[in-house]
Tab-separated table of C-alpha atoms in Angstrom:
chain	number	residue	atom	x	y	z
J	21	MET	CA	0.330	-0.275	-0.088
J	22	LEU	CA	2.493	2.011	0.763
J	23	ARG	CA	4.446	1.446	-2.362
J	24	ALA	CA	1.199	2.339	-4.634
J	25	LEU	CA	0.738	5.311	-2.584
J	26	ILE	CA	4.325	6.954	-3.247
J	27	SER	CA	4.050	5.959	-6.905
J	28	LEU	CA	0.630	7.978	-7.308
J	29	LEU	CA	2.465	11.040	-5.006
J	30	PHE	CA	5.405	10.704	-7.512
J	31	CYS	CA	3.537	11.119	-10.763
J	32	VAL	CA	1.610	13.862	-9.043
J	33	ALA	CA	4.734	15.685	-7.925
J	34	VAL	CA	6.269	15.582	-11.311
J	35	ALA	CA	3.013	16.949	-13.040
J	36	LEU	CA	2.285	19.555	-10.750
J	37	PRO	CA	4.561	22.186	-9.383
J	38	ALA	CA	6.497	21.510	-5.670
J	39	GLU	CA	4.294	23.281	-3.746
J	40	ALA	CA	1.320	21.905	-4.974
J	41	ALA	CA	2.405	18.403	-4.245
J	42	PRO	CA	0.924	17.144	-1.277
J	43	SER	CA	3.339	14.461	-0.134
J	44	PRO	CA	5.491	12.856	2.781
J	45	TRP	CA	8.361	13.019	0.992
J	46	LYS	CA	10.623	15.107	4.257
J	47	GLN	CA	9.240	12.035	6.436
J	48	LEU	CA	10.484	9.446	3.956
J	49	THR	CA	13.444	11.194	3.367
J	50	VAL	CA	14.377	11.909	6.961
J	51	VAL	CA	14.161	8.325	7.822
J	52	ASP	CA	16.009	6.687	4.482
J	53	VAL	CA	18.586	8.803	5.165
J	54	GLU	CA	19.396	7.733	8.528
J	55	ARG	CA	19.293	3.976	7.724
J	56	LEU	CA	22.222	4.819	5.041
J	57	HIS	CA	23.726	6.938	7.663
J	58	ARG	CA	23.665	3.916	10.286
J	59	SER	CA	24.415	1.017	7.971
J	60	VAL	CA	27.946	2.975	6.566
J	61	VAL	CA	28.757	3.408	9.950
J	62	ASP	CA	28.157	0.105	10.346
J	63	LEU	CA	29.252	-1.904	7.661
J	64	HIS	CA	31.838	0.231	5.048
J	65	PRO	CA	35.882	-0.790	5.789
J	66	GLY	CA	36.224	3.232	5.640
J	67	MET	CA	35.596	3.488	9.300
J	68	ARG	CA	38.366	1.411	10.288
J	69	ASP	CA	40.670	2.287	7.675
J	70	PRO	CA	43.886	3.538	8.934
J	71	ASP	CA	44.764	4.499	5.451
J	72	THR	CA	41.924	7.238	5.264
J	73	PRO	CA	41.944	8.402	8.647
J	74	ASP	CA	39.356	11.237	7.474
J	75	PHE	CA	36.420	8.749	6.690
J	76	ALA	CA	34.556	9.513	9.421
J	77	ALA	CA	34.305	13.100	9.787
J	78	ARG	CA	33.534	12.680	6.030
J	79	VAL	CA	30.757	10.496	6.822
J	80	ALA	CA	30.010	12.470	9.457
J	81	ALA	CA	29.923	15.715	7.266
J	82	ALA	CA	27.942	13.615	4.417
J	83	TYR	CA	25.074	12.875	6.796
J	84	GLN	CA	24.786	16.626	8.353
J	85	THR	CA	24.412	17.696	4.461
J	86	ALA	CA	21.776	14.452	3.815
J	87	LYS	CA	19.525	15.876	6.744
J	88	THR	CA	19.733	18.816	5.618
J	89	ARG	CA	18.168	18.300	2.696
J	90	ALA	CA	15.652	15.963	3.977
J	91	GLU	CA	14.297	17.955	6.319
J	92	ALA	CA	13.357	20.386	3.002
J	93	ALA	CA	12.131	17.634	0.877
J	94	LYS	CA	9.040	17.868	-0.988
J	95	THR	CA	9.613	16.451	-3.805
J	96	TYR	CA	11.008	12.826	-4.982
J	97	ALA	CA	13.939	14.947	-6.752
J	98	ASP	CA	14.563	16.372	-3.352
J	99	TRP	CA	14.515	12.539	-2.106
J	100	LEU	CA	16.728	11.389	-4.419
J	101	ALA	CA	19.461	14.555	-3.738
J	102	ALA	CA	19.325	13.509	0.010
J	103	THR	CA	20.013	9.954	-0.856
J	104	GLN	CA	21.784	8.936	-3.502
J	105	GLY	CA	23.572	12.140	-2.521
J	106	PHE	CA	25.423	11.176	1.031
J	107	MET	CA	25.675	7.339	-1.371
J	108	LEU	CA	27.361	9.253	-3.666
J	109	SER	CA	29.381	11.746	-1.913
J	110	PHE	CA	31.920	8.709	-0.949
J	111	ARG	CA	33.353	8.593	-4.524
J	112	ASP	CA	33.200	4.885	-3.796
J	113	GLY	CA	32.062	2.818	-6.956
J	114	HIS	CA	31.154	-0.090	-4.579
J	115	THR	CA	28.857	2.699	-2.788
J	116	ILE	CA	25.602	1.461	-4.794
J	117	PHE	CA	22.396	3.267	-4.274
J	118	ARG	CA	19.588	1.779	-7.244
J	119	PRO	CA	16.626	3.954	-7.134
J	120	SER	CA	12.928	1.420	-8.001
J	121	LEU	CA	10.952	4.347	-8.704
J	122	SER	CA	11.229	5.892	-12.237
J	123	PRO	CA	8.967	8.967	-13.618
J	124	THR	CA	6.181	8.634	-16.264
J	125	ARG	CA	7.255	11.671	-18.305
J	126	VAL	CA	9.726	13.166	-18.914
J	127	ARG	CA	10.930	15.872	-21.425
J	128	TRP	CA	14.383	16.207	-23.515
J	129	PRO	CA	15.413	17.577	-26.999
J	130	GLY	CA	15.031	15.066	-28.891
J	131	PHE	CA	18.790	13.576	-28.454
J	132	LEU	CA	20.907	12.105	-25.413
J	133	ILE	CA	24.784	12.633	-25.408
J	134	ASP	CA	27.695	9.490	-25.696
J	135	GLY	CA	30.678	9.876	-23.641
J	136	ARG	CA	34.040	9.008	-25.921
J	137	ALA	CA	37.485	8.963	-26.755
J	138	GLY	CA	37.628	11.939	-24.042
J	139	GLY	CA	34.611	13.765	-25.423
J	140	TRP	CA	30.423	13.792	-25.691
J	141	VAL	CA	28.921	13.040	-28.861
J	142	VAL	CA	24.842	13.057	-30.033
J	143	ARG	CA	23.528	10.037	-29.911
J	144	ARG	CA	19.809	8.755	-30.586
J	145	PRO	CA	18.267	5.795	-28.674
J	146	ALA	CA	17.155	3.020	-30.505
J	147	GLY	CA	13.833	4.041	-31.974
J	148	PHE	CA	14.457	7.740	-32.793
J	149	VAL	CA	15.780	8.809	-35.903
J	150	ASP	CA	17.617	12.166	-36.860
J	151	ASP	CA	14.666	14.509	-38.322
J	152	GLY	CA	16.902	17.180	-39.500
J	153	ALA	CA	16.051	19.945	-37.015
J	154	GLY	CA	18.900	18.779	-34.178
J	155	PRO	CA	22.168	18.484	-34.557
J	156	ILE	CA	23.354	15.492	-36.890
J	157	GLU	CA	24.378	11.792	-35.170
J	158	GLY	CA	27.837	11.271	-34.076
J	159	ALA	CA	28.690	15.547	-33.510
J	160	ARG	CA	30.919	17.002	-30.811
J	161	ILE	CA	29.099	19.213	-28.253
J	162	THR	CA	31.297	21.730	-27.388
J	163	ALA	CA	29.441	23.850	-25.201
J	164	CYS	CA	25.681	24.626	-23.747
J	165	ASP	CA	24.660	28.359	-23.369
J	166	GLY	CA	27.916	29.200	-23.364
J	167	ILE	CA	29.622	26.841	-21.015
J	168	PRO	CA	31.740	24.637	-21.839
J	169	ILE	CA	30.430	21.227	-21.845
J	170	ASP	CA	32.662	19.524	-19.335
J	171	LYS	CA	32.502	22.181	-16.770
J	172	LEU	CA	28.381	22.481	-17.581
J	173	LEU	CA	28.569	18.741	-17.044
J	174	LYS	CA	30.184	18.390	-13.760
J	175	ALA	CA	28.487	21.249	-12.326
J	176	ARG	CA	24.809	19.833	-12.741
J	177	LEU	CA	25.858	16.210	-12.533
J	178	ASP	CA	28.728	15.512	-10.152
J	179	GLY	CA	27.566	14.166	-6.682
J	180	ILE	CA	23.966	14.446	-7.151
J	181	GLU	CA	23.597	11.804	-10.158
J	182	ALA	CA	27.180	10.635	-11.136
J	183	ASP	CA	30.623	10.584	-9.387
J	184	TRP	CA	32.293	13.313	-11.730
J	185	SER	CA	35.876	12.599	-10.757
J	186	LYS	CA	36.152	9.319	-12.787
J	187	GLU	CA	37.038	8.894	-16.687
J	188	PRO	CA	34.234	5.743	-16.594
J	189	GLU	CA	31.858	7.749	-14.845
J	190	ARG	CA	31.947	10.885	-17.153
J	191	ILE	CA	31.326	8.372	-20.077
J	192	ARG	CA	28.675	6.392	-18.807
J	193	GLN	CA	26.647	9.139	-17.114
J	194	ALA	CA	26.549	12.361	-19.290
J	195	TYR	CA	23.317	11.175	-21.220
J	196	ARG	CA	21.582	12.608	-18.261
J	197	LEU	CA	22.433	16.333	-18.866
J	198	MET	CA	19.728	16.160	-21.696
J	199	LEU	CA	16.873	14.297	-19.365
J	200	ASP	CA	14.379	16.643	-17.422
J	201	THR	CA	12.324	15.120	-15.366
J	202	ARG	CA	10.508	18.304	-14.265
J	203	ILE	CA	8.045	18.689	-17.510
J	204	GLU	CA	7.284	22.152	-16.531
J	205	GLY	CA	8.637	25.620	-15.576
J	206	ALA	CA	11.492	26.679	-17.944
J	207	ALA	CA	13.897	24.381	-20.421
J	208	PRO	CA	17.077	23.750	-18.462
J	209	LEU	CA	19.205	24.424	-21.633
J	210	SER	CA	18.614	26.817	-24.326
J	211	GLU	CA	21.178	26.318	-26.948
J	212	CYS	CA	24.465	24.506	-27.493
J	213	VAL	CA	27.120	23.981	-30.207
J	214	PHE	CA	28.177	21.273	-31.892
J	215	GLU	CA	31.115	19.892	-34.027
J	216	TRP	CA	31.052	18.004	-37.061
J	217	GLN	CA	34.019	17.621	-39.835
J	218	GLY	CA	35.388	20.560	-38.862
J	219	GLN	CA	32.098	22.779	-38.895
J	220	VAL	CA	30.739	24.429	-35.605
J	221	LYS	CA	27.150	25.137	-35.691
J	222	GLY	CA	24.635	26.078	-32.969
J	223	TYR	CA	20.984	24.595	-32.404
J	224	LYS	CA	18.387	26.141	-30.530
J	225	LEU	CA	17.045	23.090	-28.198
J	226	SER	CA	13.680	22.244	-28.656
J	227	TRP	CA	12.649	19.975	-25.547
J	228	GLN	CA	9.826	17.766	-25.909
J	229	ILE	CA	7.984	15.262	-23.273
J	230	THR	CA	7.765	11.703	-23.741
J	231	PRO	CA	7.269	8.915	-22.018
J	232	TRP	CA	10.038	7.682	-20.321
J	233	SER	CA	9.165	3.949	-21.159
J	234	SER	CA	10.450	5.045	-24.552
J	235	LEU	CA	13.874	6.515	-23.647
J	236	SER	CA	14.830	4.112	-20.653
J	237	SER	CA	14.480	1.180	-22.821
J	238	GLY	CA	17.526	2.395	-24.888
J	239	LEU	CA	19.834	3.586	-22.329
J	240	ALA	CA	22.102	0.277	-21.985
J	241	PRO	CA	24.820	1.514	-24.189
J	242	TYR	CA	25.224	4.736	-22.723
J	243	LEU	CA	25.897	3.116	-19.174
J	244	ARG	CA	27.804	-0.122	-21.381
J	245	ARG	CA	25.508	-2.068	-20.154
J	246	VAL	CA	24.753	-4.107	-22.982
J	247	VAL	CA	24.077	-7.913	-21.925
J	248	ARG	CA	26.895	-10.198	-23.222
J	249	PRO	CA	26.789	-13.536	-23.407
J	250	ILE	CA	29.374	-15.878	-22.223
J	251	SER	CA	30.550	-18.039	-24.918
J	252	MET	CA	33.096	-18.366	-27.536
J	253	ARG	CA	32.483	-18.398	-31.428
J	254	THR	CA	35.001	-17.949	-34.611
J	255	LEU	CA	35.093	-14.840	-36.620
J	256	ALA	CA	35.033	-14.772	-40.562
J	257	SER	CA	38.792	-13.875	-40.034
J	258	GLY	CA	39.769	-16.753	-38.341
J	259	GLY	CA	40.266	-15.650	-34.777
J	260	GLU	CA	38.399	-16.439	-31.510
J	261	TRP	CA	35.932	-13.989	-30.173
J	262	ILE	CA	35.581	-15.264	-26.136
J	263	SER	CA	32.453	-13.344	-24.859
J	264	LEU	CA	32.134	-13.158	-20.921
J	265	GLY	CA	29.735	-10.790	-19.872
J	266	SER	CA	30.265	-11.240	-16.307
J	267	PHE	CA	31.780	-12.887	-13.766
J	268	GLY	CA	29.105	-13.810	-12.095
J	269	ASP	CA	27.497	-16.802	-14.072
J	270	GLU	CA	29.920	-19.877	-12.144
J	271	THR	CA	27.951	-22.457	-13.764
J	272	LYS	CA	27.816	-20.741	-17.943
J	273	LEU	CA	31.725	-19.831	-16.982
J	274	GLU	CA	32.436	-23.280	-15.662
J	275	ALA	CA	30.973	-24.712	-18.766
J	276	LEU	CA	32.769	-22.294	-21.586
J	277	ALA	CA	35.925	-22.875	-19.612
J	278	LYS	CA	35.552	-26.994	-20.263
J	279	SER	CA	34.085	-26.607	-23.741
J	280	MET	CA	37.558	-24.535	-24.283
J	281	GLU	CA	39.941	-26.686	-22.439
J	282	SER	CA	37.835	-29.776	-24.456
J	283	ALA	CA	39.101	-28.234	-28.169
J	284	PRO	CA	42.228	-26.713	-27.680
J	285	ASP	CA	43.337	-26.620	-30.868
J	286	ASN	CA	40.357	-24.152	-32.012
J	287	LEU	CA	42.654	-21.729	-29.889
J	288	SER	CA	46.224	-23.137	-31.165
J	289	THR	CA	45.347	-22.454	-34.841
J	290	ALA	CA	43.658	-18.905	-34.441
J	291	PRO	CA	45.241	-15.718	-35.978
J	292	PHE	CA	44.453	-13.760	-32.756
J	293	ILE	CA	42.125	-14.062	-29.671
J	294	VAL	CA	40.120	-11.283	-28.346
J	295	PHE	CA	38.452	-11.472	-24.895
J	296	ASP	CA	35.312	-9.166	-24.846
J	297	LEU	CA	35.064	-7.763	-21.172
J	298	ARG	CA	32.328	-5.028	-22.299
J	299	GLY	CA	29.875	-4.198	-19.889
J	300	ASN	CA	30.922	-6.946	-17.621
J	301	GLY	CA	30.269	-5.724	-13.381
J	302	GLY	CA	32.325	-8.223	-11.898
J	303	GLY	CA	31.872	-11.130	-9.778
J	304	ASN	CA	34.415	-13.846	-9.232
J	305	SER	CA	37.762	-12.348	-10.351
J	306	THR	CA	39.905	-15.588	-10.851
J	307	TRP	CA	38.290	-16.353	-14.070
J	308	GLY	CA	40.692	-14.323	-15.039
J	309	GLU	CA	43.621	-16.646	-14.461
J	310	ARG	CA	41.514	-19.396	-14.848
J	311	PHE	CA	41.067	-18.543	-19.048
J	312	ALA	CA	44.650	-17.629	-19.150
J	313	ARG	CA	46.139	-20.721	-18.589
J	314	ILE	CA	43.492	-22.348	-21.120
J	315	VAL	CA	44.902	-19.644	-23.708
J	316	TRP	CA	49.038	-19.437	-22.541
J	317	GLY	CA	49.810	-22.940	-20.502
J	318	GLU	CA	50.066	-23.626	-17.082
J	319	ALA	CA	52.899	-23.268	-16.811
J	320	ALA	CA	53.644	-20.204	-18.827
J	321	VAL	CA	50.943	-18.404	-16.116
J	322	ALA	CA	52.604	-20.642	-12.984
J	323	TYR	CA	55.642	-18.752	-14.096
J	324	ARG	CA	54.250	-16.015	-14.640
J	325	THR	CA	52.194	-15.755	-11.308
J	326	ALA	CA	55.181	-16.216	-9.622
J	327	GLU	CA	57.276	-13.374	-11.005
J	328	ILE	CA	53.675	-11.394	-9.668
J	329	ASP	CA	54.255	-12.947	-6.010
J	330	GLY	CA	57.573	-12.085	-6.025
J	331	ARG	CA	57.356	-8.328	-6.996
J	332	PRO	CA	58.102	-6.242	-3.307
J	333	SER	CA	54.336	-4.343	-2.781
J	334	GLN	CA	53.293	-2.471	0.134
J	335	ARG	CA	49.721	-2.303	-1.448
J	336	ALA	CA	48.522	-6.084	-0.873
J	337	GLY	CA	46.468	-8.006	1.534
J	338	LYS	CA	42.508	-8.122	2.278
J	339	TYR	CA	40.909	-7.075	5.643
J	340	PHE	CA	37.439	-7.041	6.765
J	341	ARG	CA	35.243	-4.956	9.021
J	342	ALA	CA	34.754	-7.078	12.578
J	343	THR	CA	30.982	-5.825	13.306
J	344	PRO	CA	28.173	-8.378	13.967
J	345	GLU	CA	26.786	-6.376	10.802
J	346	VAL	CA	29.510	-7.405	8.641
J	347	ALA	CA	29.297	-10.896	10.234
J	348	ARG	CA	25.651	-11.411	9.850
J	349	ALA	CA	26.097	-9.608	6.151
J	350	ALA	CA	28.776	-12.387	5.328
J	351	ARG	CA	26.490	-15.314	6.377
J	352	ALA	CA	23.698	-13.923	4.684
J	353	GLU	CA	26.060	-13.889	1.470
J	354	ALA	CA	26.895	-17.679	1.816
J	355	THR	CA	23.656	-18.777	2.320
J	356	GLU	CA	22.603	-16.973	-0.940
J	357	PHE	CA	25.379	-18.362	-3.023
J	358	LYS	CA	24.806	-22.103	-1.300
J	359	ALA	CA	20.780	-21.741	-2.322
J	360	GLN	CA	22.495	-21.572	-6.017
J	361	GLY	CA	23.438	-25.020	-6.519
J	362	PRO	CA	27.363	-26.900	-6.718
J	363	ASN	CA	28.360	-24.686	-8.824
J	364	TYR	CA	28.907	-21.881	-6.197
J	365	ALA	CA	29.601	-24.345	-3.163
J	366	SER	CA	33.296	-22.790	-3.318
J	367	VAL	CA	31.827	-19.112	-3.203
J	368	ALA	CA	29.843	-20.047	-0.386
J	369	SER	CA	32.410	-22.025	1.537
J	370	TYR	CA	34.495	-18.940	0.990
J	371	TRP	CA	31.833	-16.871	2.785
J	372	TYR	CA	31.052	-18.940	5.342
J	373	GLU	CA	34.626	-18.978	6.159
J	374	ILE	CA	35.090	-15.149	6.197
J	375	ALA	CA	31.990	-15.011	8.649
J	376	HIS	CA	33.345	-17.212	10.730
J	377	ARG	CA	36.503	-15.321	11.250
J	378	ILE	CA	34.648	-11.957	11.148
J	379	ALA	CA	32.405	-13.414	14.337
J	380	ALA	CA	35.403	-14.780	16.124
J	381	SER	CA	37.605	-11.653	16.467
J	382	PRO	CA	38.776	-10.892	19.811
J	383	ASP	CA	39.541	-7.319	19.264
J	384	GLY	CA	36.087	-7.015	17.585
J	385	ASP	CA	35.655	-3.870	15.783
J	386	ARG	CA	38.875	-2.362	17.059
J	387	LYS	CA	40.840	-3.907	14.764
J	388	LEU	CA	40.730	-5.096	11.109
J	389	VAL	CA	40.236	-9.464	10.368
J	390	HIS	CA	42.788	-10.491	8.215
J	391	ASP	CA	42.085	-12.777	5.245
J	392	PRO	CA	45.143	-14.368	3.898
J	393	CYS	CA	43.729	-14.725	0.602
J	394	CYS	CA	45.158	-11.967	-1.157
J	395	ASP	CA	48.722	-12.165	0.522
J	396	ARG	CA	51.795	-12.235	-2.208
J	397	THR	CA	54.636	-13.389	-0.337
J	398	PRO	CA	58.072	-13.776	-2.242
J	399	SER	CA	59.488	-17.149	-3.260
J	400	ASP	CA	62.797	-17.792	-2.639
J	401	VAL	CA	63.021	-20.449	-5.288
J	402	PRO	CA	64.826	-18.888	-8.658
J	403	ILE	CA	61.912	-18.488	-10.846
J	404	THR	CA	62.864	-19.819	-14.902
J	405	THR	CA	61.475	-18.475	-17.297
J	406	VAL	CA	58.798	-20.320	-19.468
J	407	PRO	CA	57.207	-18.975	-22.631
J	408	ASN	CA	53.544	-18.728	-23.445
J	409	ALA	CA	51.792	-21.791	-25.213
J	410	TYR	CA	50.175	-19.321	-27.206
J	411	ASN	CA	52.586	-16.530	-28.971
J	412	LYS	CA	49.854	-14.601	-31.613
J	413	PRO	CA	47.687	-11.484	-30.419
J	414	VAL	CA	45.576	-11.633	-27.935
J	415	TYR	CA	43.490	-8.562	-27.483
J	416	VAL	CA	41.101	-7.652	-24.110
J	417	LEU	CA	38.483	-5.579	-24.940
J	418	ILE	CA	37.210	-3.006	-22.510
J	419	ASP	CA	34.709	-0.652	-21.973
J	420	ALA	CA	33.456	1.843	-19.189
J	421	GLY	CA	30.718	-1.030	-17.969
J	422	CYS	CA	33.848	-3.040	-16.877
J	423	PHE	CA	33.990	-2.761	-13.430
J	424	SER	CA	34.870	-4.312	-10.160
J	425	SER	CA	36.541	-7.936	-10.351
J	426	CYS	CA	36.166	-7.394	-14.121
J	427	VAL	CA	39.078	-4.961	-13.923
J	428	LEU	CA	41.250	-7.126	-11.947
J	429	ALA	CA	40.663	-10.303	-14.587
J	430	ALA	CA	41.346	-7.504	-17.287
J	431	ASN	CA	44.771	-6.714	-15.509
J	432	ARG	CA	46.009	-10.150	-15.082
J	433	LEU	CA	45.381	-11.180	-19.209
J	434	ILE	CA	47.164	-8.198	-19.317
J	435	GLU	CA	50.026	-9.060	-17.017
J	436	GLN	CA	50.474	-12.794	-18.977
J	437	GLY	CA	50.857	-10.626	-22.584
J	438	ALA	CA	47.256	-9.391	-24.320
J	439	ILE	CA	46.815	-6.102	-25.574
J	440	ALA	CA	44.114	-3.950	-23.598
J	441	ILE	CA	41.953	-1.785	-26.533
J	442	GLY	CA	38.519	0.355	-26.754
J	443	GLU	CA	37.711	2.838	-24.228
J	444	THR	CA	39.160	3.038	-20.389
J	445	SER	CA	37.450	0.690	-17.992
J	446	GLY	CA	35.560	1.327	-15.435
J	447	GLN	CA	36.914	1.754	-11.773
J	448	ASN	CA	37.216	-1.156	-9.545
J	449	GLU	CA	37.768	0.230	-5.604
J	450	GLU	CA	40.217	-0.349	-2.422
J	451	TYR	CA	36.859	-1.193	-1.051
J	452	GLY	CA	34.949	-4.297	-2.346
J	453	GLU	CA	33.229	-7.449	-1.122
J	454	ILE	CA	29.565	-5.522	-1.668
J	455	VAL	CA	26.959	-6.568	0.459
J	456	THR	CA	22.890	-6.151	1.029
J	457	PRO	CA	22.293	-3.811	4.381
J	458	PRO	CA	18.951	-4.041	5.609
J	459	PRO	CA	16.007	-2.050	3.309
J	460	LEU	CA	15.210	1.115	3.519
J	461	PRO	CA	12.004	1.998	5.515
J	462	SER	CA	10.102	3.639	2.375
J	463	GLY	CA	11.462	0.755	-0.372
J	464	LEU	CA	12.125	3.055	-3.084
J	465	ALA	CA	15.412	1.699	-3.856
J	466	ARG	CA	18.155	-0.849	-3.274
J	467	TYR	CA	21.593	0.203	-1.795
J	468	PHE	CA	24.855	-2.056	-0.941
J	469	LEU	CA	27.944	-1.422	0.587
J	470	PRO	CA	31.244	-2.955	0.502
J	471	ILE	CA	32.743	-4.274	3.677
J	472	SER	CA	36.568	-5.401	3.081
J	473	ILE	CA	39.464	-3.600	2.606
J	474	ILE	CA	42.473	-4.909	-0.861
J	475	ARG	CA	44.766	-3.356	-1.143
J	476	GLN	CA	46.321	-2.968	-4.717
J	477	PRO	CA	48.377	-0.550	-6.459
J	478	SER	CA	46.772	2.810	-7.533
J	479	GLU	CA	47.927	1.861	-11.102
J	480	THR	CA	45.587	-1.462	-11.390
J	481	LEU	CA	42.521	0.058	-10.208
J	482	ARG	CA	41.301	0.550	-13.794
J	483	VAL	CA	42.858	-0.346	-17.485
J	484	VAL	CA	43.954	2.321	-20.123
J	485	PRO	CA	43.738	1.024	-23.680
J	486	LYS	CA	46.484	0.722	-25.612
J	487	MET	CA	44.635	1.035	-28.756
J	488	ARG	CA	41.354	3.465	-28.161
J	489	TRP	CA	38.301	3.013	-29.917
J	490	GLU	CA	37.151	6.319	-31.142
J	491	GLY	CA	33.286	5.143	-32.430
J	492	ALA	CA	30.532	3.455	-30.436
J	493	MET	CA	31.464	0.823	-28.199
J	494	ASP	CA	28.153	-1.374	-29.386
J	495	ALA	CA	28.989	-1.104	-32.800
J	496	ASP	CA	29.793	-5.029	-33.179
J	497	GLY	CA	30.875	-5.556	-36.451
J	498	GLU	CA	32.918	-2.039	-36.943
J	499	ILE	CA	34.860	-3.188	-34.123
J	500	GLU	CA	35.442	-6.938	-35.123
J	501	THR	CA	36.244	-5.425	-38.557
J	502	TRP	CA	39.171	-3.329	-36.436
J	503	ILE	CA	40.289	-5.548	-34.487
J	504	ALA	CA	41.231	-8.412	-37.239
J	505	LYS	CA	42.885	-5.358	-38.997
J	506	MET	CA	45.072	-4.604	-36.349
J	507	ALA	CA	45.545	-8.520	-35.941
J	508	ARG	CA	46.882	-8.802	-39.610
J	509	ASN	CA	48.962	-5.185	-39.035
J	510	SER	CA	50.989	-7.010	-36.151
J	511	MET	CA	51.557	-10.119	-37.849
J	512	SER	CA	52.980	-8.348	-40.922
C-alpha cells in the first residue's frame, strides 16, 4: 500500500509544481537518510581503514548535508538528492544506490549524448531517428548556454547523479544532462554548440515531453550495460572471440572453460584471440587466471604468477570490518550462494569462512580482520622463464562498464601478455566485497555497501587501453573488423 501511495504521489509531484504536491517526502527522506547513515557506520570498512583517518569525519559531514536536504524535501527529486547524494559523496564505486521508482514522463531535446574518446557526441536511442531539425548523429557537443560542456556536465551531475571524478563515470553518465524529470517551467538548457567534420554550428534546443519507458529501454549502450553472452565463437577472419559478459554466472563460465579445454586446437590455430569484457560488472575475478591458463598454458601462467608474487609490494592484502552487522551480512551472502547449487559451493564456503573469522575476532571492531587469500609472499626459489604456449596476438576489449572484478581479471590477462583495447575501463575500488544491508524504510531503492579493504597498487584500479576505439562501444561489426585489421598489421 505504501509503495502504491508513493508511486501515485510521485506522478503528482512530476505533473504539478513542487509546492502543490501534497506528499510525505520529508518524512520518507529523513528516515531513509538515517538508515543509510547507520548502515555506513556499521558496515563500511573505511570507518576503520588506517589509510583513511578522515573517513569518519567525511561520513559525518555528508550525513549533515543529507539531513539538511531531507528536512527540506518536498518532492521525489529532493528525496533523491538527499539519499543518492549521500551515497555518491564517498566517491566509491562499491557504495551503490539504485532507486526503484522512475518518472512516467520526461522531457528531452530529441537527442542524448554519449561519452566517447574523451568527449561527448550526439547519439539517439534506438527507435528515435534524426529528423534533420537537430544536431547530426555523431556530432561532438562543445558547449551549452555559453558554458564549456565539461564544466557544465560537472556542475549539473557531480554528487547528485554521478561521481564526476572518474573517467568511466563521465563516459557512462553524460546522457543525463539531456534528460529532465520536471516537465513544467523553463527548460534546463536553451542552446548548444556542436562540431561535425570541422564545422561548428549552434542549435536552439526544442524540449519535448516523452514517455520515460520509450527512452529508458534504450539506455544500455550509454551506461555500457549491453547484455553480452558467456560464449566463444570463430570470426570470419579466423580469430576466436571469447565473450565474457559477467564473472558472476559460475555455471556458464565453467561450461565455457570446459568446452575450451576440450577443443584446444580451436585456440592454438587461431590467428588472434579476443577476450570481450565489455559491460562485465564483476563477480569472481579468479576467472581471469583460469582463462589465461587455457590460452597460454599452465606452466607459463604459473611462471608469470610467481614473478608477480615475487615483487615486493606495500599495497597488498585483504581486510574485513569486524562488526556483528558485517558477520551477518557475510553469512547471508554465503547462504545465498549455497542456494544457487554446487557450482557456487566454493564461493559459499569462502563466505562462511569469512563470516566465522569475523564473528570470532577477539578485538571486535577495534581491529580489521585479515584475510590471507590475497597475500603475496616472495618465493626463495629461482624463477625459470617459461614462454607462453600461444604467441599470437591476444586482445582484451574493455569499456567503461567493465567494473570491479572485471578490472582485476583484465589486468591478469594483460600481465600475461594481452593488449588492452577499447575505452578506459570502469573503476575498481580498494573497498570491495559488496553486501546488501537492511532495506530502506521507504522501499524506494536498493543499496549496497562494501565490507572489505583490498590493498592494490593505484595503477591497477582501472585499465587504460593501449589502442582506443573512437566509435560507439556497441558497434560490434565495426569493432570486429578493426581488431582483425590490427591483428593482421601486427603480424605483417
